[in-house]
């Protein structure tokens, strides 16, 4: 027998938020194991947010000395040393997975601001350690040259410890910045990533940058919650050379509840059933027609506001992670929900053998 098979998209990512709750190196390795089982090839590690900074940066000791000491709900937090981060990169690489480090700027930056208050604009309130789950309130000062010195140092450190081609700079939900200040910041941050020999990845909010926009844009807004004009901006960014990683929250965010019975997770994007995470086409999700090749791939982000342990992660990843894997691998015309349900049900025996908890959703014929 001969099997001919190849992935539809080159970028098939998992995302892991280690900022809202910190996950240790062994916990991240268990997540990488799961990504490898389903042939994902990228891991985007969300290393900073309002609630914690999780990566050591030479010359900026307070980022971890102060910025890493918080997490949602008030636990101890934590961070990766250079050696620990490199261990994760090597563990992933041994399983054909490339790590994409992501720091979130210019919003989602409260932890950095607690560490280095000089990142704020004169007159902005002094940042306090934050352990809640609100979004959109923080900002670094986009008009100060010292802010770009900071970004340069952080990006330089990430570039030095990351063999992969991409560095994430965030760019989502900077709700307290003017459009002009936001665009100015994102264009300069993207340019700094390129100066360090890497390609910038940012959230689709950054489609507004125009020329010099990020190489990869993570499309996260659900179609029903798009800011006005976003589709058109994405279309322009694609014309200017950006590629899209499709991860719309109502299909791909694996932290969203399955249904009303789900204990963990959030539901701001609505319930994401297994069928919903499986039955969509990344090429046609947006309300604009895209040129061939505009979609680089698919990502399945796991945000951790409500998730504290590897069992929590597993309960939300399984059974939807394989659904997203197949969306990234198999042409839409060859995917059938009725048939996938049966194959997915068969996977449960492997999860059980590995001691991985999963959610017995009502839309799959579990045995
Ligand atoms: C996001 O969910 N704010 C990227």
Coordinates of C-alpha atoms and ligand atoms in Angstrom, one line a residue:
X1 CA 0.0 0.0 0.0
X2 CA 1.2 3.5 -0.7
X3 CA 0.0 6.5 1.3
X4 CA 0.3 10.0 -0.2
X5 CA -0.3 12.7 2.4
X6 CA 0.8 16.2 3.1
X7 CA -0.5 19.1 5.2
X8 CA -2.8 21.8 3.7
X9 CA -1.0 24.5 5.6
X10 CA 2.7 24.9 6.7
X11 CA 1.9 26.6 10.0
X12 CA -0.1 24.5 12.4
X13 CA 0.3 26.0 15.8
X14 CA -0.7 25.6 19.4
X15 CA -0.7 28.6 21.6
X16 CA -0.1 28.5 25.4
X17 CA -0.6 31.4 27.7
X18 CA 1.9 31.0 30.6
X19 CA 1.3 34.5 31.8
X20 CA -2.2 34.4 33.3
X21 CA -1.2 31.2 35.1
X22 CA 2.4 30.1 35.0
X23 CA 3.2 26.5 33.7
X24 CA 6.4 24.8 34.6
X25 CA 8.8 23.3 32.0
X26 CA 7.5 19.8 32.5
X27 CA 3.9 21.0 32.1
X28 CA 4.8 22.8 28.9
X29 CA 6.6 19.6 27.7
X30 CA 3.3 17.6 28.3
X31 CA 1.6 20.2 26.1
X32 CA 4.3 19.8 23.4
X33 CA 3.8 16.0 23.6
X34 CA 0.1 16.5 22.7
X35 CA 0.9 18.9 19.9
X36 CA 3.4 16.4 18.5
X37 CA 0.9 13.6 18.6
X38 CA -1.4 15.6 16.3
X39 CA 1.4 16.9 14.0
X40 CA 1.4 20.5 15.0
X41 CA 4.6 22.2 14.0
X42 CA 4.6 25.5 15.9
X43 CA 4.2 26.5 19.6
X44 CA 3.5 30.1 20.3
X45 CA 4.4 30.8 23.9
X46 CA 2.6 33.8 25.3
X47 CA 5.3 35.0 27.7
X48 CA 4.0 38.3 29.0
X49 CA 0.7 39.9 29.8
X50 CA -0.8 42.2 32.5
X51 CA -0.6 39.4 35.1
X52 CA 3.0 38.3 34.7
X53 CA 6.3 38.4 32.7
X54 CA 7.7 34.9 32.2
X55 CA 11.1 35.1 30.5
X56 CA 14.4 36.3 31.8
X57 CA 16.0 39.1 29.7
X58 CA 19.6 40.0 30.3
X59 CA 20.0 43.6 31.5
X60 CA 16.4 43.8 32.6
X61 CA 16.4 41.9 35.9
X62 CA 13.2 43.5 37.3
X63 CA 11.1 41.9 34.5
X64 CA 11.5 38.6 36.4
X65 CA 12.4 40.0 39.8
X66 CA 9.2 41.9 40.0
X67 CA 7.1 41.2 36.9
X68 CA 7.1 37.5 37.3
X69 CA 5.8 37.4 40.8
X70 CA 2.1 37.6 40.0
X71 CA -0.6 35.6 38.3
X72 CA -4.3 35.4 38.1
X73 CA -5.8 34.8 41.5
X74 CA -2.7 35.7 43.3
X75 CA -0.4 32.6 43.1
X76 CA 3.3 32.7 43.1
X77 CA 3.8 33.2 39.3
X78 CA 7.2 32.2 37.9
X79 CA 9.4 32.5 34.8
X80 CA 11.8 30.6 32.6
X81 CA 15.5 31.2 32.8
X82 CA 17.5 31.3 29.5
X83 CA 18.5 27.7 30.1
X84 CA 14.9 26.6 30.8
X85 CA 13.6 28.3 27.7
X86 CA 16.3 26.7 25.6
X87 CA 15.3 23.3 27.1
X88 CA 11.7 23.9 25.9
X89 CA 12.9 25.0 22.5
X90 CA 15.1 21.8 22.2
X91 CA 12.3 19.5 23.5
X92 CA 9.9 21.0 20.9
X93 CA 12.5 20.8 18.1
X94 CA 13.1 17.1 18.8
X95 CA 9.4 16.7 18.0
X96 CA 9.6 18.9 14.9
X97 CA 7.9 21.8 16.6
X98 CA 9.3 25.4 16.4
X99 CA 8.8 27.7 19.4
X100 CA 7.5 31.2 18.7
X101 CA 8.1 33.4 21.7
X102 CA 5.5 36.2 22.2
X103 CA 5.6 39.2 24.4
X104 CA 2.5 41.4 24.4
X105 CA 3.0 45.1 23.8
X106 CA 2.0 48.0 23.7
X107 CA -1.1 46.9 25.7
X108 CA -1.3 43.8 27.9
X109 CA 1.8 45.3 29.5
X110 CA 1.0 45.9 33.2
X111 CA 3.6 43.3 34.5
X112 CA 6.4 45.1 32.6
X113 CA 5.2 48.4 33.8
X114 CA 5.3 47.3 37.5
X115 CA 8.9 46.2 36.8
X116 CA 10.0 49.3 34.9
X117 CA 7.6 52.2 35.7
X118 CA 9.6 54.4 33.4
X119 CA 7.9 52.6 30.5
X120 CA 4.7 54.6 31.3
X121 CA 4.0 58.0 30.0
X122 CA 4.3 61.0 32.4
X123 CA 0.9 61.4 34.0
X124 CA -0.2 57.7 33.6
X125 CA -1.2 56.1 36.9
X126 CA 1.6 54.0 38.5
X127 CA 1.1 50.3 37.6
X128 CA 0.1 48.0 40.5
X129 CA 0.5 44.3 40.4
X130 CA -2.6 42.8 38.7
X131 CA -4.1 39.4 39.4
X132 CA -7.6 39.9 37.8
X133 CA -8.7 39.0 34.3
X134 CA -9.8 42.3 32.7
X135 CA -8.1 43.3 29.4
X136 CA -7.2 46.5 27.6
X137 CA -6.2 48.9 30.4
X138 CA -2.4 49.0 30.2
X139 CA 0.0 50.7 27.8
X140 CA 3.6 51.5 27.5
X141 CA 4.5 55.0 26.3
X142 CA 4.7 54.9 22.6
X143 CA 6.1 58.4 22.3
X144 CA 9.3 57.9 24.4
X145 CA 12.5 56.8 22.8
X146 CA 13.4 54.7 25.9
X147 CA 10.4 52.5 25.2
X148 CA 12.0 51.4 21.9
X149 CA 15.3 50.8 23.7
X150 CA 13.4 48.4 25.9
X151 CA 11.7 46.7 23.0
X152 CA 15.0 46.3 21.3
X153 CA 16.6 44.7 24.4
X154 CA 13.7 42.3 24.8
X155 CA 13.4 41.4 21.1
X156 CA 17.2 41.0 20.9
X157 CA 17.2 38.6 23.8
X158 CA 14.4 36.5 22.4
X159 CA 16.1 36.5 19.0
X160 CA 19.3 35.2 20.6
X161 CA 17.6 32.3 22.3
X162 CA 15.2 31.4 19.6
X163 CA 16.3 29.4 16.5
X164 CA 12.9 29.7 14.9
X165 CA 12.0 32.4 12.4
X166 CA 9.2 34.2 14.2
X167 CA 8.9 36.5 17.2
X168 CA 5.5 37.6 18.5
X169 CA 5.0 41.2 19.6
X170 CA 1.4 41.1 20.6
X171 CA -0.5 44.2 19.5
X172 CA -4.0 43.2 20.7
X173 CA -6.5 45.2 22.6
X174 CA -4.3 48.4 23.2
X175 CA -7.6 50.1 24.1
X176 CA -6.1 53.2 25.7
X177 CA -3.9 54.2 22.8
X178 CA -4.9 56.4 19.8
X179 CA -4.9 54.7 16.5
X180 CA -1.9 56.8 15.4
X181 CA 0.2 56.0 18.5
X182 CA -0.7 52.3 18.2
X183 CA 0.3 52.1 14.6
X184 CA 3.5 54.0 15.2
X185 CA 4.5 51.6 17.9
X186 CA 3.6 48.4 16.0
X187 CA 5.5 49.5 12.9
X188 CA 8.6 50.3 15.0
X189 CA 8.4 47.1 17.0
X190 CA 8.0 45.0 13.8
X191 CA 11.0 46.8 12.3
X192 CA 13.1 46.0 15.4
X193 CA 12.2 42.3 15.1
X194 CA 13.4 42.4 11.5
X195 CA 16.6 44.1 12.5
X196 CA 17.3 41.2 14.8
X197 CA 16.9 38.8 11.8
X198 CA 13.5 37.5 12.7
X199 CA 10.0 37.9 11.3
X200 CA 7.3 39.7 13.4
X201 CA 4.0 37.9 14.3
X202 CA 1.2 40.1 15.8
X203 CA -2.5 39.9 16.4
X204 CA -4.9 41.1 13.6
X205 CA -5.4 44.4 15.3
X206 CA -2.0 45.2 13.7
X207 CA -3.4 44.9 10.2
X208 CA -3.7 48.7 10.5
X209 CA 0.1 49.2 10.3
X210 CA 0.1 49.3 6.5
X211 CA 3.5 49.1 4.8
X212 CA 5.9 47.1 7.0
X213 CA 3.1 45.3 8.7
X214 CA 3.9 42.1 10.5
X215 CA 4.9 39.0 8.5
X216 CA 2.2 36.9 10.2
X217 CA -1.1 38.3 11.5
X218 CA -3.0 36.1 14.0
X219 CA -6.7 36.5 13.0
X220 CA -8.4 36.1 16.4
X221 CA -11.5 38.4 16.3
X222 CA -14.6 36.3 15.8
X223 CA -16.5 37.4 12.7
X224 CA -19.4 38.6 14.9
X225 CA -17.1 40.8 17.0
X226 CA -14.9 42.4 14.4
X227 CA -13.9 46.1 14.9
X228 CA -15.2 48.2 12.0
X229 CA -12.9 48.0 9.0
X230 CA -10.8 45.1 10.2
X231 CA -11.5 42.9 7.1
X232 CA -10.5 45.6 4.8
X233 CA -7.3 46.3 6.8
X234 CA -6.5 42.6 6.7
X235 CA -7.0 42.6 2.9
X236 CA -4.6 45.5 2.5
X237 CA -2.0 43.9 4.8
X238 CA -2.2 40.7 2.7
X239 CA -1.6 42.8 -0.4
X240 CA 1.4 44.3 1.3
X241 CA 2.8 40.8 2.0
X242 CA 1.5 39.7 5.4
X243 CA 0.2 36.1 5.8
X244 CA -2.6 35.0 8.1
X245 CA -2.6 32.5 10.9
X246 CA -6.3 31.7 11.3
X247 CA -7.3 31.3 14.9
X248 CA -10.8 33.0 15.2
X249 CA -11.9 32.7 18.8
X250 CA -15.3 31.2 18.0
X251 CA -13.6 28.3 16.2
X252 CA -10.1 27.9 17.5
X253 CA -9.9 29.3 21.1
X254 CA -9.7 26.2 23.2
X255 CA -10.2 28.1 26.4
X256 CA -13.8 28.8 25.4
X257 CA -16.4 26.5 27.1
X258 CA -17.7 23.6 25.1
X259 CA -21.3 24.2 26.3
X260 CA -23.2 25.4 29.4
X261 CA -22.0 22.4 31.5
X262 CA -18.2 23.1 31.0
X263 CA -16.7 24.0 34.4
X264 CA -13.5 25.6 33.2
X265 CA -12.9 28.3 30.6
X266 CA -14.4 31.5 29.4
X267 CA -17.4 32.1 27.0
X268 CA -17.0 35.6 25.6
X269 CA -16.8 34.1 22.1
X270 CA -19.7 31.8 22.7
X271 CA -19.6 28.1 23.2
X272 CA -17.1 26.3 21.0
X273 CA -18.3 22.7 20.5
X274 CA -16.1 20.1 18.9
X275 CA -18.2 20.3 15.7
X276 CA -17.7 24.1 15.7
X277 CA -14.0 23.8 16.0
X278 CA -13.9 21.2 13.2
X279 CA -16.5 22.5 10.7
X280 CA -14.9 25.7 9.2
X281 CA -12.6 26.6 6.4
X282 CA -9.6 28.9 7.3
X283 CA -9.5 30.2 3.7
X284 CA -13.1 31.4 3.6
X285 CA -13.6 32.4 7.3
X286 CA -13.1 36.1 6.6
X287 CA -15.7 38.2 4.8
X288 CA -13.2 39.1 2.1
X289 CA -11.8 36.9 -0.7
X290 CA -8.1 36.2 -0.2
X291 CA -5.5 35.4 -2.8
X292 CA -4.2 31.8 -2.9
X293 CA -1.5 31.3 -0.3
X294 CA -2.6 34.2 2.0
X295 CA -3.4 31.8 4.8
X296 CA -0.2 30.5 6.3
X297 CA -2.0 28.2 8.6
X298 CA -4.1 27.6 11.7
X299 CA -3.5 28.0 15.4
X300 CA -5.2 26.7 18.5
X301 CA -4.6 29.1 21.4
X302 CA -5.0 28.1 25.0
X303 CA -5.5 31.1 27.3
X304 CA -5.1 30.4 30.9
X305 CA -7.2 32.8 32.9
X306 CA -9.1 29.8 34.4
X307 CA -6.6 27.0 33.9
X308 CA -4.1 26.1 36.6
X309 CA -2.8 22.6 36.0
X310 CA -1.9 20.1 33.2
X311 CA -5.2 18.3 33.9
X312 CA -7.1 21.6 33.4
X313 CA -5.2 22.1 30.1
X314 CA -5.9 18.6 29.0
X315 CA -9.7 18.9 29.8
X316 CA -10.0 21.9 27.5
X317 CA -7.5 20.7 24.8
X318 CA -9.2 17.3 24.4
X319 CA -11.1 16.6 22.3
X320 CA -10.8 19.8 20.3
X321 CA -7.1 19.9 19.6
X322 CA -7.3 17.0 17.1
X323 CA -10.2 18.8 15.4
X324 CA -8.0 21.9 14.8
X325 CA -5.1 19.7 13.8
X326 CA -7.2 18.2 11.0
X327 CA -8.4 21.7 9.9
X328 CA -4.8 22.6 9.5
X329 CA -3.9 19.3 7.7
X330 CA -6.7 18.2 5.5
X331 CA -8.3 20.0 2.6
X332 CA -11.8 21.2 3.5
X333 CA -13.4 19.1 0.7
X334 CA -12.0 16.0 2.3
X335 CA -13.3 16.6 5.8
X336 CA -16.6 15.1 7.0
X337 CA -17.9 15.8 10.4
X338 CA -19.9 12.5 10.6
X339 CA -16.8 10.4 9.8
X340 CA -14.5 12.5 12.0
X341 CA -16.7 12.0 15.0
X342 CA -16.1 8.2 14.8
X343 CA -12.3 8.6 14.5
X344 CA -12.2 11.1 17.3
X345 CA -14.1 8.8 19.6
X346 CA -11.5 6.1 18.9
X347 CA -8.8 8.5 20.2
X348 CA -10.1 8.4 23.7
X349 CA -8.4 5.0 24.4
X350 CA -5.0 6.7 23.7
X351 CA -5.8 9.6 26.0
X352 CA -6.9 7.2 28.7
X353 CA -3.7 5.1 28.3
X354 CA -1.7 8.3 28.8
X355 CA -3.7 9.4 31.8
X356 CA -5.0 12.5 30.0
X357 CA -8.4 13.8 31.1
X358 CA -10.7 14.8 28.3
X359 CA -14.2 16.2 28.1
X360 CA -17.0 13.8 27.1
X361 CA -18.8 16.3 24.9
X362 CA -22.3 15.4 23.8
X363 CA -21.5 15.9 20.1
X364 CA -19.1 12.8 19.8
X365 CA -20.2 9.1 20.1
X366 CA -17.8 8.2 22.9
X367 CA -17.6 4.5 23.5
Ligands
LIG1 C1 -6.6 38.1 22.1 O1 -7.4 37.1 22.4 N1 -6.8 39.2 22.7 C2 -5.6 37.9 21.1

